[in-house]
PDB file of C-alpha atoms in Angstrom:
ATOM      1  CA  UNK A   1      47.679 -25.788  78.037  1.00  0.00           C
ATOM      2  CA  UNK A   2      45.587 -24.466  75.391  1.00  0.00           C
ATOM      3  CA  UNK A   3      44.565 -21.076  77.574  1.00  0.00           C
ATOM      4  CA  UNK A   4      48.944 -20.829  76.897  1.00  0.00           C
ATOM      5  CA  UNK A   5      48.480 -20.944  73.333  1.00  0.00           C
ATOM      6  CA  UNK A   6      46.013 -18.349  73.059  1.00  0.00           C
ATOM      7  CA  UNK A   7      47.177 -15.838  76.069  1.00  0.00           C
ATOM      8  CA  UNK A   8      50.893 -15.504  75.220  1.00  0.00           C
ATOM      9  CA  UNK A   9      49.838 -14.299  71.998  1.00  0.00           C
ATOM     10  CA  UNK A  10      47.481 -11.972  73.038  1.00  0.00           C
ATOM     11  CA  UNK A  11      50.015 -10.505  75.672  1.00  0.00           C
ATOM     12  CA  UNK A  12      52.522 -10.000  72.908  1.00  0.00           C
ATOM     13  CA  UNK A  13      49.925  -8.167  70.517  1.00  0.00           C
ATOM     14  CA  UNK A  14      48.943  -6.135  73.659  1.00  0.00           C
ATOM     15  CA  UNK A  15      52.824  -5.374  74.090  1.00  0.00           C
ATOM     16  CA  UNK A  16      53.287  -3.873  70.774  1.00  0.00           C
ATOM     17  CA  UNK A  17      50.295  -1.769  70.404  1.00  0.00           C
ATOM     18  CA  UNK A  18      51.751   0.106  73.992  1.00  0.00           C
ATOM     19  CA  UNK A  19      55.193   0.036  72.511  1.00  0.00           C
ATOM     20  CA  UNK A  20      53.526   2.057  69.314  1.00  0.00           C
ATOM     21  CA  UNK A  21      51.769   4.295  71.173  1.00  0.00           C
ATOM     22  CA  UNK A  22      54.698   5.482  73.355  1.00  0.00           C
ATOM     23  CA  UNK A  23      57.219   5.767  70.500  1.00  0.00           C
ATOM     24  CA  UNK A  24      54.206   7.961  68.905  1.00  0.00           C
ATOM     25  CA  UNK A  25      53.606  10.109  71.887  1.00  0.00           C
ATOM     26  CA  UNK A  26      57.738  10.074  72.191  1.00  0.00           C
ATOM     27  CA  UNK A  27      58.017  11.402  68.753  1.00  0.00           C
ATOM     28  CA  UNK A  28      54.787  14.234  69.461  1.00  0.00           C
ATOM     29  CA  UNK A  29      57.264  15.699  72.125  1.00  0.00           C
ATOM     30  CA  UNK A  30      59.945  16.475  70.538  1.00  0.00           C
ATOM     31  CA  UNK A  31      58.321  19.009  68.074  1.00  0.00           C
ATOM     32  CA  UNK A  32      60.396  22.246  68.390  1.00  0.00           C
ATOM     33  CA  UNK A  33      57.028  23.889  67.834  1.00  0.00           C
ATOM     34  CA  UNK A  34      53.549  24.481  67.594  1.00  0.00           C
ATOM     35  CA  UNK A  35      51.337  24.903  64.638  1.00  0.00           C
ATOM     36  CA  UNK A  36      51.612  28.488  63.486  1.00  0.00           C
ATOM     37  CA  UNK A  37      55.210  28.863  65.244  1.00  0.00           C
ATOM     38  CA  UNK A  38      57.958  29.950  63.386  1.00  0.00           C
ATOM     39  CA  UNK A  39      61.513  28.508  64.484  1.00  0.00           C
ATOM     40  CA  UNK A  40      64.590  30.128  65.309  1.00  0.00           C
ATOM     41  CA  UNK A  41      68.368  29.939  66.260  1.00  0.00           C
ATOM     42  CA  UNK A  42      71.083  32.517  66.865  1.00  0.00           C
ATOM     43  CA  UNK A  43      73.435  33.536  64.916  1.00  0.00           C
ATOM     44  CA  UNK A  44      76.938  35.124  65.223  1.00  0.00           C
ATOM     45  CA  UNK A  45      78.284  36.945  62.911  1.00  0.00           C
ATOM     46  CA  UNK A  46      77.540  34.640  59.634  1.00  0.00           C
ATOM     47  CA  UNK A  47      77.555  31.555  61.182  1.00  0.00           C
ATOM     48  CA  UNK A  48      74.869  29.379  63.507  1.00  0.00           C
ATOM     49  CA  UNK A  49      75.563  28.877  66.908  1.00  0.00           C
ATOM     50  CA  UNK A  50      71.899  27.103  67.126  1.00  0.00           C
ATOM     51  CA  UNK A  51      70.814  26.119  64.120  1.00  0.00           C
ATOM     52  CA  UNK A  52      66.835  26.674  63.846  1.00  0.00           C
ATOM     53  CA  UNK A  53      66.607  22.850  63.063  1.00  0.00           C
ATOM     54  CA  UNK A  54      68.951  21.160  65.492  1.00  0.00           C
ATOM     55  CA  UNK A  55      67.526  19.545  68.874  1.00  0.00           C
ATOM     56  CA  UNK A  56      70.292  20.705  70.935  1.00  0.00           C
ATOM     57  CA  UNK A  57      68.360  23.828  73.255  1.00  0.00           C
ATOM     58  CA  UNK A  58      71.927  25.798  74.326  1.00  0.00           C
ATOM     59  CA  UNK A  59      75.019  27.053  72.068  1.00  0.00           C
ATOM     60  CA  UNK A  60      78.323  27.685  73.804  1.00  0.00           C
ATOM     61  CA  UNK A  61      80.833  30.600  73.803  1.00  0.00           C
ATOM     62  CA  UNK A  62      84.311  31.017  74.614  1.00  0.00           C
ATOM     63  CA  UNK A  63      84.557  33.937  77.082  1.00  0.00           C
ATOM     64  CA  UNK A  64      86.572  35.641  75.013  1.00  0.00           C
ATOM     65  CA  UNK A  65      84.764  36.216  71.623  1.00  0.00           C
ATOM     66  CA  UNK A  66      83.530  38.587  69.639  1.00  0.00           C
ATOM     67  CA  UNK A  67      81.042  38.984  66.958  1.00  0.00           C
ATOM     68  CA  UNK A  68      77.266  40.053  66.326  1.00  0.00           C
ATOM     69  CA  UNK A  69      74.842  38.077  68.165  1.00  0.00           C
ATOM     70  CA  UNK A  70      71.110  37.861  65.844  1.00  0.00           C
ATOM     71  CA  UNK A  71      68.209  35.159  66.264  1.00  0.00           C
ATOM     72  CA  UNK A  72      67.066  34.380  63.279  1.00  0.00           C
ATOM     73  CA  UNK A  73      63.891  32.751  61.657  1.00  0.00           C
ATOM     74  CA  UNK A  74      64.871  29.468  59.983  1.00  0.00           C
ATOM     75  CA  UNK A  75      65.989  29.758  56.284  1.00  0.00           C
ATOM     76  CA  UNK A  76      64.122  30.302  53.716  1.00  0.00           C
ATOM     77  CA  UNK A  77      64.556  27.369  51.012  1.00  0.00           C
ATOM     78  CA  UNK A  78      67.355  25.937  52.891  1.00  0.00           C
ATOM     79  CA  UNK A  79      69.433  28.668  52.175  1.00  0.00           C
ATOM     80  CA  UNK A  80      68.544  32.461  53.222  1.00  0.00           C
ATOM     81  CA  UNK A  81      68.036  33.261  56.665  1.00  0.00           C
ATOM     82  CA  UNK A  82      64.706  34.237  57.380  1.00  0.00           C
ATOM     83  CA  UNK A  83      64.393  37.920  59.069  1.00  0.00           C
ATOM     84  CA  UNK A  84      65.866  38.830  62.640  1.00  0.00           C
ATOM     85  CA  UNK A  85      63.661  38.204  65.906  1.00  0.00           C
ATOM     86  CA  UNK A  86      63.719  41.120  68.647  1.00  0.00           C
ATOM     87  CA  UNK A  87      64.612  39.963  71.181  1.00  0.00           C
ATOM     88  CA  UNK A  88      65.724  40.994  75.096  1.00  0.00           C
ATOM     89  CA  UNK A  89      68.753  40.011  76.794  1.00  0.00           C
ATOM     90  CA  UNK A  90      69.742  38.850  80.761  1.00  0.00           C
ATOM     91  CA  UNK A  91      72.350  36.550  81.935  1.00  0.00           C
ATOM     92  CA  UNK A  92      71.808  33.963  84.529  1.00  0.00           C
ATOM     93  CA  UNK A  93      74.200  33.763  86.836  1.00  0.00           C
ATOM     94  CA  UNK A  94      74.693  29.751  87.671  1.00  0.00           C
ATOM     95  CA  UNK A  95      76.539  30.688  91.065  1.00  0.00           C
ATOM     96  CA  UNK A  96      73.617  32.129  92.236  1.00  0.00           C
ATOM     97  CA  UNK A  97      71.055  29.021  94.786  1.00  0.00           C
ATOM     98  CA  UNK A  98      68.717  28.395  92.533  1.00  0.00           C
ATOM     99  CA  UNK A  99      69.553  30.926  89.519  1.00  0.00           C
ATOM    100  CA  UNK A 100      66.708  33.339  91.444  1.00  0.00           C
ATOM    101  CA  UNK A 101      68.826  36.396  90.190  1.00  0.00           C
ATOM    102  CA  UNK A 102      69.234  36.941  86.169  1.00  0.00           C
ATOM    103  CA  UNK A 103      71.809  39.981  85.981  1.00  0.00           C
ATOM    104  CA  UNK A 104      70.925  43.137  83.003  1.00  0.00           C
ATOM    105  CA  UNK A 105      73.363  43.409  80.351  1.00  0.00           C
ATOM    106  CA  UNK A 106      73.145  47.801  81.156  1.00  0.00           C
ATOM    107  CA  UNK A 107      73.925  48.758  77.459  1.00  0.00           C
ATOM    108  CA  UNK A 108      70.573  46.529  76.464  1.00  0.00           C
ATOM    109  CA  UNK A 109      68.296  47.397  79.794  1.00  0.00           C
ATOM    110  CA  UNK A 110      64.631  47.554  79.050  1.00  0.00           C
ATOM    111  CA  UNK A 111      65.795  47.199  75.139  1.00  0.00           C
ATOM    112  CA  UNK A 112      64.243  44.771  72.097  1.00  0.00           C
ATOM    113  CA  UNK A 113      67.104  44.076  69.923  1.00  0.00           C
ATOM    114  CA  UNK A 114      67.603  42.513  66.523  1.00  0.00           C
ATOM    115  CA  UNK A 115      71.591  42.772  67.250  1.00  0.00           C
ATOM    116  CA  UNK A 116      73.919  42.672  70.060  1.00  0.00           C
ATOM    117  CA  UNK A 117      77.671  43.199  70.486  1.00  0.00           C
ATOM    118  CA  UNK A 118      78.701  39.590  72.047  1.00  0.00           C
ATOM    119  CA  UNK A 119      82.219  41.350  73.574  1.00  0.00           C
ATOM    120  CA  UNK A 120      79.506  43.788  75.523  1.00  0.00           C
ATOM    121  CA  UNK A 121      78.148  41.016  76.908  1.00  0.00           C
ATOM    122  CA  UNK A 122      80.243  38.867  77.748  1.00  0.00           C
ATOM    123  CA  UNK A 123      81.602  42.152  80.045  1.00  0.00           C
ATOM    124  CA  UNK A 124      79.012  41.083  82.516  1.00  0.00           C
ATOM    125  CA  UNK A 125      80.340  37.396  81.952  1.00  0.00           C
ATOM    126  CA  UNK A 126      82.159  34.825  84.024  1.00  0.00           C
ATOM    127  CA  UNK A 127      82.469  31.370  82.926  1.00  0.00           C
ATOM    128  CA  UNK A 128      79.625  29.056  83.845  1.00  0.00           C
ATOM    129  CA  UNK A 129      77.155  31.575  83.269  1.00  0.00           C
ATOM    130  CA  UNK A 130      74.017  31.364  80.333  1.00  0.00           C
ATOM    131  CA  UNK A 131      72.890  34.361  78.324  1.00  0.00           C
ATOM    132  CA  UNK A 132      69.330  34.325  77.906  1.00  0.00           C
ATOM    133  CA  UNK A 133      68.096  35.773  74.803  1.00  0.00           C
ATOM    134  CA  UNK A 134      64.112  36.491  75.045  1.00  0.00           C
ATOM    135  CA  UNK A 135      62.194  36.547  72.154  1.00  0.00           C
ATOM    136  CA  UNK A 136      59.877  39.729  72.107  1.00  0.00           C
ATOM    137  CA  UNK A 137      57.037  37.887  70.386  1.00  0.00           C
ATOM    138  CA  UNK A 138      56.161  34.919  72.991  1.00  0.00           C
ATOM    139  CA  UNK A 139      54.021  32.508  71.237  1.00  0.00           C
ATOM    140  CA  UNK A 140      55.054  33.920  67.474  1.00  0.00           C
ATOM    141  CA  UNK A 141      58.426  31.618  67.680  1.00  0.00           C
ATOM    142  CA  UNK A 142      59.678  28.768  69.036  1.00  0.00           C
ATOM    143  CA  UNK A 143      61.729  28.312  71.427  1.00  0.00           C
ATOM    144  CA  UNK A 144      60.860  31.447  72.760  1.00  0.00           C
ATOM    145  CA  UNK A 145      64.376  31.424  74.597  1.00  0.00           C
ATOM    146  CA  UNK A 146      67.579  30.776  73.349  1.00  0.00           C
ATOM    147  CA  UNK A 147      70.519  29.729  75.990  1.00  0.00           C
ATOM    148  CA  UNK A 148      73.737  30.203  75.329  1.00  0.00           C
ATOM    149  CA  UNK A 149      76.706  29.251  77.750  1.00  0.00           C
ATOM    150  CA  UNK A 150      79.473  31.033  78.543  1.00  0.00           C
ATOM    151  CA  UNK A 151      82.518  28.658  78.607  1.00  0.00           C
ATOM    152  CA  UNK A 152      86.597  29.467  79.679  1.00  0.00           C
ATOM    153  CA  UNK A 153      88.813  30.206  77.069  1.00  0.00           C
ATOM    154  CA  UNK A 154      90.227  26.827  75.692  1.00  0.00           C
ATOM    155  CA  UNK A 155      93.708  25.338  76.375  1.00  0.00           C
ATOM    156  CA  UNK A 156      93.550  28.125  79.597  1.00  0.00           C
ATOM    157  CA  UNK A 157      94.709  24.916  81.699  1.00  0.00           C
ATOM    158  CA  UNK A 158      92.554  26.434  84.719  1.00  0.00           C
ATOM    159  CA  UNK A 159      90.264  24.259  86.323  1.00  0.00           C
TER     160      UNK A 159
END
């Protein structure tokens, strides 16, 4: 009975040290980025689409819109945008087995871009698929891609 006493206690400390060393190692994960790494986001036109701060990895886009595509360093003071990333641009197409084939936006082959025309991009475009937007600078920024889907028009009532 007295073995009871002691164990049970000793159980419960050992519990609690694990459960404060996977909520640290939880909270080491989910770093957008390295020491030295700069983060970034996209923006269209004046607004975010991924804001350099937020943990959500892929912005959406109606298939119709238009605007100026830019990734951006995160702001400055809260406020002003830090200065645009070059970066490359492919699509993914998500019919494809296995998304083996990522199809060249022609206008931006072979090209590092601070801006892109969204409407030329979205040419190459159906619904479903993900423009990839490759940072130029691996290792400078993080994430080093940014994903943005390419959804129907709203209210369309296609399925």
């Amino acid at each position: 009975m007295k073995k009871s006493f002691v164990f049970i206690p000793a159980m419960l400390l050992v519990l609690f040290l694990l459960n404060s060393f996977v909520l640290k190692e939880k909270e080491g994960v989910e770093k957008p980025n390295e020491e030295g790494q700069s983060c970034t986001g996209i923006k269209l036109g004046d607004k975010w689409l991924i804001d350099p701060f937020t943990k959500d990895p892929i912005a959406e886009v109606e298939i119709n819109e238009t605007g100026i595509l830019s990734v951006q360093e995160a702001p400055n003071n809260g406020k002003t945008p830090g200065k645009k990333v070059n970066f490359h641009i492919s699509i993914q197409d998500t019919n494809t087995p296995f998304a083996l084939s990522n199809i060249q936006v022609s206008e931006y082959m072979n090209k590092s871009v601070q801006e892109a025309d969204l409407k030329t991009i979205l040419k190459h475009c159906k619904a479903g698929d993900i423009i990839l937007l490759i940072l130029s600078e691996s290792g400078k920024y993080a994430p080093n891609i940014q994903r943005i889907k390419v959804e129907r028009k709203k209210g369309d009532g296609k399925c």
